[in-house]
Short mmCIF file of C-alpha atoms in Angstrom, two decimals:
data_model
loop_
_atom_site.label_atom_id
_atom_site.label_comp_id
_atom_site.label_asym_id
_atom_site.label_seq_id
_atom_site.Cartn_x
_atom_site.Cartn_y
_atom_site.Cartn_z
CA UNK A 1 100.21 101.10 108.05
CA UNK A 2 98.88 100.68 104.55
CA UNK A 3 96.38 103.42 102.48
CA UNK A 4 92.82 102.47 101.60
CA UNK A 5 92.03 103.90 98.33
CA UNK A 6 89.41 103.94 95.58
CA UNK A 7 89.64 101.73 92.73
CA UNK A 8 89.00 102.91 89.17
CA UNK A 9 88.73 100.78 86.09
CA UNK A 10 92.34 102.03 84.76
CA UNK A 11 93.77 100.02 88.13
CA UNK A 12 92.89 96.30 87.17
CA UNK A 13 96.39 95.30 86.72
CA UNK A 14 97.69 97.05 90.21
CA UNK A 15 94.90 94.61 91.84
CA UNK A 16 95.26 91.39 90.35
CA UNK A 17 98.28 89.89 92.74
CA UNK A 18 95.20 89.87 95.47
CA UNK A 19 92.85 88.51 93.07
CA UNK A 20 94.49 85.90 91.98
CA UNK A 21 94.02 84.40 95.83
CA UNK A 22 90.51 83.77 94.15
CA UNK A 23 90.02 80.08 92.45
CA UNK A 24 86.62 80.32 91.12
CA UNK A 25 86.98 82.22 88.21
CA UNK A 26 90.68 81.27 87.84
CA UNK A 27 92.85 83.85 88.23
CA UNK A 28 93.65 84.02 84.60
CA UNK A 29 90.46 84.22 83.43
CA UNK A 30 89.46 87.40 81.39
CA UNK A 31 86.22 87.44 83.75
CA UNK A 32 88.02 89.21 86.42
CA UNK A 33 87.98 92.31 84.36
CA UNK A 34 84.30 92.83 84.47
CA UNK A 35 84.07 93.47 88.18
CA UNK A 36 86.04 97.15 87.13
CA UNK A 37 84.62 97.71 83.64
CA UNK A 38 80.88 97.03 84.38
CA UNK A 39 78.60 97.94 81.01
CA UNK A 40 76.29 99.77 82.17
CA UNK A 41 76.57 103.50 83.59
CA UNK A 42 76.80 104.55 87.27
CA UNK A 43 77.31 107.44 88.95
CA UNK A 44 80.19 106.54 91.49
CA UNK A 45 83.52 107.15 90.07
CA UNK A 46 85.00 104.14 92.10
CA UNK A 47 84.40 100.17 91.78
CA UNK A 48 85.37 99.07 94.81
CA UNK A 49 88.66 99.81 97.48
CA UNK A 50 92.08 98.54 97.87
CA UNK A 51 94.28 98.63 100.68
CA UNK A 52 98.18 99.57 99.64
CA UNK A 53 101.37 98.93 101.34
CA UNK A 54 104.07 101.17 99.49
CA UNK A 55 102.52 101.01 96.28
CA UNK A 56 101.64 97.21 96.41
CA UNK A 57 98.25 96.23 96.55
CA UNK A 58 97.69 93.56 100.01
CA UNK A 59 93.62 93.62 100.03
CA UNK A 60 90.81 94.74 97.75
CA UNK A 61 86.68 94.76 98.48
CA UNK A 62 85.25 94.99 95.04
CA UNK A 63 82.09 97.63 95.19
CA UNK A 64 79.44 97.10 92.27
CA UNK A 65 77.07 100.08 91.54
CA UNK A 66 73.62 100.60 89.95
CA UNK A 67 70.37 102.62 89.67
CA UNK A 68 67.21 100.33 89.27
CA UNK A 69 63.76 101.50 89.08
CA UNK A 70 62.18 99.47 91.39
CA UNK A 71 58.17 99.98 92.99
CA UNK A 72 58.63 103.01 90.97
CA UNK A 73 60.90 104.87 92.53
CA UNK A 74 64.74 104.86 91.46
CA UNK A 75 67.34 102.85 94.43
CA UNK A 76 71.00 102.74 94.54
CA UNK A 77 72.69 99.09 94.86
CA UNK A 78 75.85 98.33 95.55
CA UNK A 79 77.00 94.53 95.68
CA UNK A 80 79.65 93.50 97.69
CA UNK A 81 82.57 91.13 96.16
CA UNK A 82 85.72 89.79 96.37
CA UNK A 83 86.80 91.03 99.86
CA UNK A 84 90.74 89.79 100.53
CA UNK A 85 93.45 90.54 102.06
CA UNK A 86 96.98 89.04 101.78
CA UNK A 87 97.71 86.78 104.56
CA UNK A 88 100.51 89.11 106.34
CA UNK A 89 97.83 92.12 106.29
CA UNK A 90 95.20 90.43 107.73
CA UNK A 91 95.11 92.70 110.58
CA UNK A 92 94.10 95.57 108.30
CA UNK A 93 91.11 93.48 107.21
CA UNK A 94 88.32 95.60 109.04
CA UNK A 95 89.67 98.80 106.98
CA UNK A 96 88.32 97.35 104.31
CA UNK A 97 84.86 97.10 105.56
CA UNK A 98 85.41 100.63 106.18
CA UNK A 99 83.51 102.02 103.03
CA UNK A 100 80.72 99.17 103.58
CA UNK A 101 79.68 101.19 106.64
CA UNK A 102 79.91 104.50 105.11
CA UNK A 103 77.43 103.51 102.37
CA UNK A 104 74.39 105.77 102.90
CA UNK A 105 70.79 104.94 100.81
CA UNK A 106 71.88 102.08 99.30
CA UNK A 107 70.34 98.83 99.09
CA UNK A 108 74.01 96.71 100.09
CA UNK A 109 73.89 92.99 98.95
CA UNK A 110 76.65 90.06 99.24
CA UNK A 111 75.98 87.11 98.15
CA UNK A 112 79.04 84.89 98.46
CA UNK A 113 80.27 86.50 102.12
CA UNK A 114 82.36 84.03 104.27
CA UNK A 115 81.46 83.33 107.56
CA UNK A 116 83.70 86.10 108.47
CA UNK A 117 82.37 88.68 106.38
CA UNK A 118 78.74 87.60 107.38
CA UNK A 119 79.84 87.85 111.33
CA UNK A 120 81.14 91.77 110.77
CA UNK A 121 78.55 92.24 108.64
CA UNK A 122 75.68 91.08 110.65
CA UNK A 123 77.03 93.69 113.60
CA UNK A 124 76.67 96.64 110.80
CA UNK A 125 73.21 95.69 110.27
CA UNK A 126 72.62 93.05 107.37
CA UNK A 127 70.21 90.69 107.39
CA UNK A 128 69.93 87.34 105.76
CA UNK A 129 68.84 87.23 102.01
CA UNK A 130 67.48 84.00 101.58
CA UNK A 131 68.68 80.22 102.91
CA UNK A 132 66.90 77.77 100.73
CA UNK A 133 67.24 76.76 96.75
CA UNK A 134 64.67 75.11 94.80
CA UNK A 135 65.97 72.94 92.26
CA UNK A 136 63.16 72.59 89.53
CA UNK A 137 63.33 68.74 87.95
CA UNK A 138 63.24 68.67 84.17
CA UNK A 139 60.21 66.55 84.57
CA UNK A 140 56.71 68.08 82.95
CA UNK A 141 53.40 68.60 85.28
CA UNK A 142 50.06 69.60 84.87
CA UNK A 143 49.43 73.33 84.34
CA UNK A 144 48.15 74.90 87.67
CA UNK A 145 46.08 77.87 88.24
CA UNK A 146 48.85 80.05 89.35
CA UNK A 147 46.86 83.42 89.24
CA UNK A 148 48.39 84.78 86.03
CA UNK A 149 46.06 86.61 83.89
CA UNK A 150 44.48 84.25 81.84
CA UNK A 151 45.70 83.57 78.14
CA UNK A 152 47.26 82.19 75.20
CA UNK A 153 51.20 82.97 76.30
CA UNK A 154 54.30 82.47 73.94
CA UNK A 155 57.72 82.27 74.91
CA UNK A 156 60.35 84.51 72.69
CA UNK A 157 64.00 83.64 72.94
CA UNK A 158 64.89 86.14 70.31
CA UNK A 159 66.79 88.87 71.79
CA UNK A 160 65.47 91.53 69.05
CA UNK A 161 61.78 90.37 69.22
CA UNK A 162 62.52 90.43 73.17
CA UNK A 163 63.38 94.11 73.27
CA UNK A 164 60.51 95.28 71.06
CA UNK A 165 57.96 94.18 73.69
CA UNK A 166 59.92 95.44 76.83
CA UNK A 167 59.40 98.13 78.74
CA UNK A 168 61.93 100.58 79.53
CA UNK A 169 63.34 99.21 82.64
CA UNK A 170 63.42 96.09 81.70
CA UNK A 171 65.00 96.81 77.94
CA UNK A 172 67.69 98.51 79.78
CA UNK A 173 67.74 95.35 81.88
CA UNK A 174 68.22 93.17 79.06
CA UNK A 175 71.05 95.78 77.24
CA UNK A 176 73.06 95.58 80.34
CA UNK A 177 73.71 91.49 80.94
CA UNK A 178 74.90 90.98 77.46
CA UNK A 179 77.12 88.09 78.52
CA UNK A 180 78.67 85.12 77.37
CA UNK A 181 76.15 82.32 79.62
CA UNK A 182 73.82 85.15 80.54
CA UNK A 183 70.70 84.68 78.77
CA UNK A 184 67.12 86.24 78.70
CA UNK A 185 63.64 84.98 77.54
CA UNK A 186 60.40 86.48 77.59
CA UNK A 187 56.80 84.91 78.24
CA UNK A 188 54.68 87.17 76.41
CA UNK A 189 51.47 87.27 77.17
CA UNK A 190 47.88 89.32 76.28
CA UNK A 191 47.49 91.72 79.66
CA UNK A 192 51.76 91.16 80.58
CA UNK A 193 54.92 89.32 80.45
CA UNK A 194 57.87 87.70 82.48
CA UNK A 195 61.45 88.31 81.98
CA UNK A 196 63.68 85.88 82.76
CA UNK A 197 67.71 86.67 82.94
CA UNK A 198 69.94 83.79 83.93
CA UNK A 199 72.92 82.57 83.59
CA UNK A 200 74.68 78.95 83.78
CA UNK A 201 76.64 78.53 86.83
CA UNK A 202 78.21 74.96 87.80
CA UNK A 203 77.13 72.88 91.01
CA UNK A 204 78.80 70.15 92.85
CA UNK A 205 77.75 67.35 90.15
CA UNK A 206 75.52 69.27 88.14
CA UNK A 207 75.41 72.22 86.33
CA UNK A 208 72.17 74.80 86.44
CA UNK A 209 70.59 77.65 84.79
CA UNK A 210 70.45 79.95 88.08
CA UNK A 211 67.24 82.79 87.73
CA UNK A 212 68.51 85.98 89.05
CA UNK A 213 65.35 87.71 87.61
CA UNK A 214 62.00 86.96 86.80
CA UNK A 215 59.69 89.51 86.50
CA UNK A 216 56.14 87.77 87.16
CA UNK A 217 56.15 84.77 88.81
CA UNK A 218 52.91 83.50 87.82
CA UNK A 219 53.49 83.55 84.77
CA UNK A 220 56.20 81.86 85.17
CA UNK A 221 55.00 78.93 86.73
CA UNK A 222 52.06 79.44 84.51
CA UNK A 223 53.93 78.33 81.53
CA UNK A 224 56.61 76.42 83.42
CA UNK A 225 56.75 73.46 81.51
CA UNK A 226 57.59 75.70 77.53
CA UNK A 227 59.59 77.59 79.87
CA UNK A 228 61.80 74.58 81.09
CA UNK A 229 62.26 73.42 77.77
CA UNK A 230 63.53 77.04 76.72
CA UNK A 231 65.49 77.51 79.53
CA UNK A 232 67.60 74.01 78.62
CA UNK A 233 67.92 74.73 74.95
CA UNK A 234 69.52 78.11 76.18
CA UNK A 235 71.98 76.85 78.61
CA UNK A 236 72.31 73.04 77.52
CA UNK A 237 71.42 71.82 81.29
CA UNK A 238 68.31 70.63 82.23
CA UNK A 239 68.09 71.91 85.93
CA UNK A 240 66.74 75.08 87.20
CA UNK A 241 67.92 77.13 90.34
CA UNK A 242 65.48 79.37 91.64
CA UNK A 243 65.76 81.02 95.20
CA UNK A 244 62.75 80.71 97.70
CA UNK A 245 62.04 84.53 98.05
CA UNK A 246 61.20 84.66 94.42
CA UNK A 247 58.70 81.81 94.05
CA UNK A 248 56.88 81.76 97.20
CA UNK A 249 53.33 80.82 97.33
CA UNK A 250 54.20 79.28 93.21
CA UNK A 251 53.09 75.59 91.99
CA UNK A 252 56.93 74.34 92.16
CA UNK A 253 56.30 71.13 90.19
CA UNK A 254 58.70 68.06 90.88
CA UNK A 255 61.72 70.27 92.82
CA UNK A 256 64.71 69.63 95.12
CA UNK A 257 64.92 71.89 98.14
CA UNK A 258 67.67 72.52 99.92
CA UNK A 259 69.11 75.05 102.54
CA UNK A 260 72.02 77.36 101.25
CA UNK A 261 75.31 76.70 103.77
CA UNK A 262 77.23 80.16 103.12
CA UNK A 263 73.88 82.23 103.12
CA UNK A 264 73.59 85.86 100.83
CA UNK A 265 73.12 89.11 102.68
CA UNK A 266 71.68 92.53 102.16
CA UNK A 267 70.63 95.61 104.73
CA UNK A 268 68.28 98.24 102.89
CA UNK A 269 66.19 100.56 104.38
CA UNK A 270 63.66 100.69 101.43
CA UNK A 271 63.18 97.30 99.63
CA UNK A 272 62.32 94.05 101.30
CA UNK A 273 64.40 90.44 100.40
CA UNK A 274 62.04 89.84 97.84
CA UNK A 275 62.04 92.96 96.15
CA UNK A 276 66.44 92.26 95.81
CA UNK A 277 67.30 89.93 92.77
CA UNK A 278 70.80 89.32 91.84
CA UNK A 279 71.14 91.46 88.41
CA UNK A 280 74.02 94.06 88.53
CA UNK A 281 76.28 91.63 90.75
CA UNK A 282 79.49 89.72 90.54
CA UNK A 283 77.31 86.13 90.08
CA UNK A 284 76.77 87.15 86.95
CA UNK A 285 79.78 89.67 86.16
CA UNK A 286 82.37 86.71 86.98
CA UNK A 287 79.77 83.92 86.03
CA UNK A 288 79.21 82.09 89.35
CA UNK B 1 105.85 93.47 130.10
CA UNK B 2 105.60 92.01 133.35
CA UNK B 3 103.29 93.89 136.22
CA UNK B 4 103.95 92.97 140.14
CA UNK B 5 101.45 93.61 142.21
CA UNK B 6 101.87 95.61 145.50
CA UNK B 7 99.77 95.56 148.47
CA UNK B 8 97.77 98.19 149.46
CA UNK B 9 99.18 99.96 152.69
CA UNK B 10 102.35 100.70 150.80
CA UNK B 11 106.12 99.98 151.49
CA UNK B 12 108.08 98.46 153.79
CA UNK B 13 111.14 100.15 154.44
CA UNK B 14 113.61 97.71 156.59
CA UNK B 15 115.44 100.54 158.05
CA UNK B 16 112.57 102.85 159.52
CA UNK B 17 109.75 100.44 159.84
CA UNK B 18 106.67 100.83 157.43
CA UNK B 19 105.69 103.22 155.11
CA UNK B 20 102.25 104.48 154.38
CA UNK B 21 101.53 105.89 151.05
CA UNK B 22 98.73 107.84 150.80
CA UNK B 23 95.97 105.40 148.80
CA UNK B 24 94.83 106.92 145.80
CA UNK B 25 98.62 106.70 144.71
CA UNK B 26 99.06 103.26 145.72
CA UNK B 27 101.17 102.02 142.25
CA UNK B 28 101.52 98.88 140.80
CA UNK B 29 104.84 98.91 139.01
CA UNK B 30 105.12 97.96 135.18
CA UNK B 31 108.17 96.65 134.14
CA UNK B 32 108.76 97.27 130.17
CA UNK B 33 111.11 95.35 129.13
CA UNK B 34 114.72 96.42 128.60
CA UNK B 35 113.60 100.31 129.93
CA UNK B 36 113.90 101.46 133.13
CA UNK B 37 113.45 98.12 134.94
CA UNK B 38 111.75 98.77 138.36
CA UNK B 39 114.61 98.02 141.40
CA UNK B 40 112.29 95.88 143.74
CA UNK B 41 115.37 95.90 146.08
CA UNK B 42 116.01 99.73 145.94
CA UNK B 43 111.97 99.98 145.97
CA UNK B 44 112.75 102.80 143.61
CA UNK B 45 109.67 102.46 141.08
CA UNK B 46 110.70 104.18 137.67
CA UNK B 47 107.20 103.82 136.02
CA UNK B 48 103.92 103.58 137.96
CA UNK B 49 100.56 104.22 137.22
CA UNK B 50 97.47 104.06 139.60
CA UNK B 51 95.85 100.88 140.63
CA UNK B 52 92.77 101.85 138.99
CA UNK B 53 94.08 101.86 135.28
CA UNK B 54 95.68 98.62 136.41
CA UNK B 55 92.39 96.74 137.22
CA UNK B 56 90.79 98.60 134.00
CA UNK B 57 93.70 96.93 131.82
CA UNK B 58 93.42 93.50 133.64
CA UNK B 59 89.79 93.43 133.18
CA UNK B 60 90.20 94.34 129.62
CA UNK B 61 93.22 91.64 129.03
CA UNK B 62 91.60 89.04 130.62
CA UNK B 63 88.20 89.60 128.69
CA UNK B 64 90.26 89.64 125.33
CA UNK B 65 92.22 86.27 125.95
CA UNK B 66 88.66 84.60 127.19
CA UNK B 67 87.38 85.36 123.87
CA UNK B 68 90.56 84.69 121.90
CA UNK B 69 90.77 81.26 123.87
CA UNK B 70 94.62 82.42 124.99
CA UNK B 71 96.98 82.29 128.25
CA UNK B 72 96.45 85.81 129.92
CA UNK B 73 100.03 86.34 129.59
CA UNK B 74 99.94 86.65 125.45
CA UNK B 75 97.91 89.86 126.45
CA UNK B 76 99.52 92.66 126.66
CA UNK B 77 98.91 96.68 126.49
CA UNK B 78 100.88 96.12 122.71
CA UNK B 79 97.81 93.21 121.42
CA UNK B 80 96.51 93.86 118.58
CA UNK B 81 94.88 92.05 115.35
CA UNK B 82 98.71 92.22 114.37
CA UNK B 83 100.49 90.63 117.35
CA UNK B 84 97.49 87.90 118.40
CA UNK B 85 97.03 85.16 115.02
CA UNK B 86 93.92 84.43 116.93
CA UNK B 87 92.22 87.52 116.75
CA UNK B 88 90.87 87.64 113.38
CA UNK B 89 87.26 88.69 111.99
CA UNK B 90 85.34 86.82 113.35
CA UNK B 91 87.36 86.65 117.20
CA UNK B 92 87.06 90.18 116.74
CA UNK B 93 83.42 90.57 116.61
CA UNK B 94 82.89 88.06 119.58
CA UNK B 95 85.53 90.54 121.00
CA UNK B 96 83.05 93.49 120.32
CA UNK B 97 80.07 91.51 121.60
CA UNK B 98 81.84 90.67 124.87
CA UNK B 99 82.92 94.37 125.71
CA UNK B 100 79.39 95.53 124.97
CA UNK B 101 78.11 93.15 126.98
CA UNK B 102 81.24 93.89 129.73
CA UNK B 103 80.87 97.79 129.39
CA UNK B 104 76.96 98.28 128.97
CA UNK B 105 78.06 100.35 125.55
CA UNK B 106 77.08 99.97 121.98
CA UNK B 107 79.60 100.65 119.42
CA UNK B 108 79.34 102.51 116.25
CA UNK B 109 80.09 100.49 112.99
CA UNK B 110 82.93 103.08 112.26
CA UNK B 111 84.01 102.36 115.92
CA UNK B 112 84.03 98.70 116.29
CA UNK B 113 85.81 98.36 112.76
CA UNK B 114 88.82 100.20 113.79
CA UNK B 115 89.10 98.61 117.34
CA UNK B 116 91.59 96.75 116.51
CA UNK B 117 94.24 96.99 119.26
CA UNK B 118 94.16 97.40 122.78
CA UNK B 119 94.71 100.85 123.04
CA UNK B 120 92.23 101.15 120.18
CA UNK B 121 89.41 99.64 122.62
CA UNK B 122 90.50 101.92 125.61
CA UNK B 123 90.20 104.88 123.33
CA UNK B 124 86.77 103.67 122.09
CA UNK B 125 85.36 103.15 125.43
CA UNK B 126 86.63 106.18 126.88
CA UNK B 127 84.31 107.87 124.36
CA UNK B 128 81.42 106.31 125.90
CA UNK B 129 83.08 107.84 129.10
CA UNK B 130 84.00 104.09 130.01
CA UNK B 131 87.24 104.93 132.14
CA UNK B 132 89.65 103.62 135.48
CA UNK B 133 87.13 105.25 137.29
CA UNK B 134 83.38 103.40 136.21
CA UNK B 135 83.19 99.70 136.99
CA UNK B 136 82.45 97.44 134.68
CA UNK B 137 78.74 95.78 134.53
#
């Protein structure tokens, strides 16, 4: 019977037989590191399980933490990655969901679960995230009344001039995704602004700059077309992945819509889907 | 392990005509492999166990190789998520679904996570009181 223990950041080595059953990153790549040495600070002394057989680890479920102030008040995240177990342990896969259901006040979130994961984790409560991605055309439109406060609005790429005008939640945003292919830029306007974090990620044909956070919509699609043209110089693609839950009730502009096949999940008993973005998670710790 | 059913009224016994055995002890005899193999012709049973537990166990077996999509015979009192290939995650969690549905119960995540055998489900039913002695729904 193997041991399910905590994983600590000194342990990466001991756990990367099992994550090398991973393609995407490949198992060599240095990206793997970041799911145990995450930059920013947290509280639990643990990122994640692994289940051992005689000192060998056969399965791991990664576990990554954060505090976000969020409506206000401060909520604990934890994003589920990486669960896998070595073919000839399978059995033992449910221990690993083990800590999952011990999780207490936190808002839980996977977004790449198979349709395994999703069935288990569906029967400890989780809901579906979001099923449909709006791909916004690199085609300009005419500006539309989005219900942003009125103004003259500038975009700033700049990541100094970007922190002097943030607040504190969203500065410490911004300090924590300092990535390679993780960008931010900031519509400043007269009465607010919109931060935008994303990251490059690679589709089928096509690769995208995928929005994990924007911070006002409107404005957003207030000043979509500078903000397109930002976005590409950034990440060097012309297409732009937003999720549904963010942009609903938003001017879209020329978009492709499609439904998501392997669908992200969450359970929280204090924020709703569209209050969960995907900062502080593995799609942009392992740059997915 | 191979079980032979007996019918109810008891034994014959060819030298002094029939036997009745009270019924609550009426046995169905489990043969376990290589131990203790039950001596039909003797009608010496070495292991028995009453006929409720039996019809418990079949229920349960049959119910786990509906949903596993498996000859009855493949389940035994040993299955587990080990010994079946075809009970994986998500067999498993039809599995769950089916005995809640079978048993009228509602599992606890920490339950239904470590349900993973046979004897496993028996124990997590009989927390719910779910025994030989209540019929299923």
């Amino acid at each position: 019977m193997s041991e399910l223990i905590p994983v600590t950041e000194a342990m990466f080595e001991e756990i990367c037989p099992v994550l090398a059953r991973f393609n995407t990153p490949p198992p060599d790549s240095p990206l793997w590191k970041n799911l145990l040495t995450q930059p920013w600070p947290v509280e639990e002394d643990h990122r994640g399980y692994a289940l051992m057989d005689k000192g060998k680890a056969v399965g791991f479920i990664g576990m990554i933490f954060a505090r976000r102030e969020i409506g206000g008040r401060i909520e604990k995240f934890c994003n589920i990655s990486s669960i896998v177990t070595l073919e000839e342990h399978r059995h033992e896969s449910m221990a690993l969901m083990m800590p999952v259901a011990g999780l207490k006040d936190y808002t839980i979130t996977n977004f790449t679960p198979t349709p395994a994961v999703t069935a288990v984790f569906n029967r400890l409560g989780f809901e579906e995230l979001d099923d449909t991605m709006h791909i916004l055309l690199p085609t300009p439109g005419w500006p539309k009344d989005t219900g942003a406060p009125k103004g003259r609005y500038r975009i700033v790429t700049h990541p100094t001039k970007i922190a002097e005008r943030l607040r504190d939640e969203d500065r410490e945003i911004v300090d924590h995704h300092q990535f390679q292919n993780c960008w931010q830029i900031l519509i400043d306007g007269p009465e607010d602004y919109c931060l935008v974090v994303f990251n490059r990620t690679k589709g089928r044909k096509y690769s995208f700059s995928f929005v994990h956070h924007m911070s006002n919509p409107a404005i957003f699609f207030a000043c979509l077309n500078r903000v397109k043209l930002a976005m590409a110089l950034k990440s060097k693609t012309p297409f732009i992945m937003v999720m549904d839950r963010h942009v609903k009730g938003q001017p879209l502009g020329r978009t492709r819509t499609s439904t998501i096949k392997h669908k992200a999940i969450f359970k929280s008993s204090t924020l709703k889907r569209e209050q969960i973005d995907s900062l502080y998670s593995e799609l942009i710790l392992l740059n997915l | 392990m191979r079980r032979q059913g007996i019918p109810a009224g008891g034994f014959r016994d060819s030298g002094s005509g029939r036997t009745e055995l009270p019924c609550f002890i009426i046995a169905q005899v489990v043969e376990r492999g290589n131990s203790n193999p039950f001596l039909l012709a003797n009608r010496r049973p070495t292991t028995v166990i009453p006929i409720a537990i039996f019809v418990m166990l079949s229920k349960l077996n049959k119910l786990i190789a509906d949903t596993l999509k498996i000859d009855e015979s493949l389940v035994n009192d040993d299955a587990s998520m080990q010994t079946l290939p075809q009970w994986d995650s998500l067999a498993h969690m039809n599995l769950v679904a089916a005995l809640e549905s079978q048993f009228s119960v509602r599992f606890e995540p920490e339950d239904l996570l470590s349900m993973v055998s046979v004897q496993e489900i028996l124990n997590a039913l009989a927390r719910f009181g779910v025994s030989a002695d209540s019929e299923p729904s």
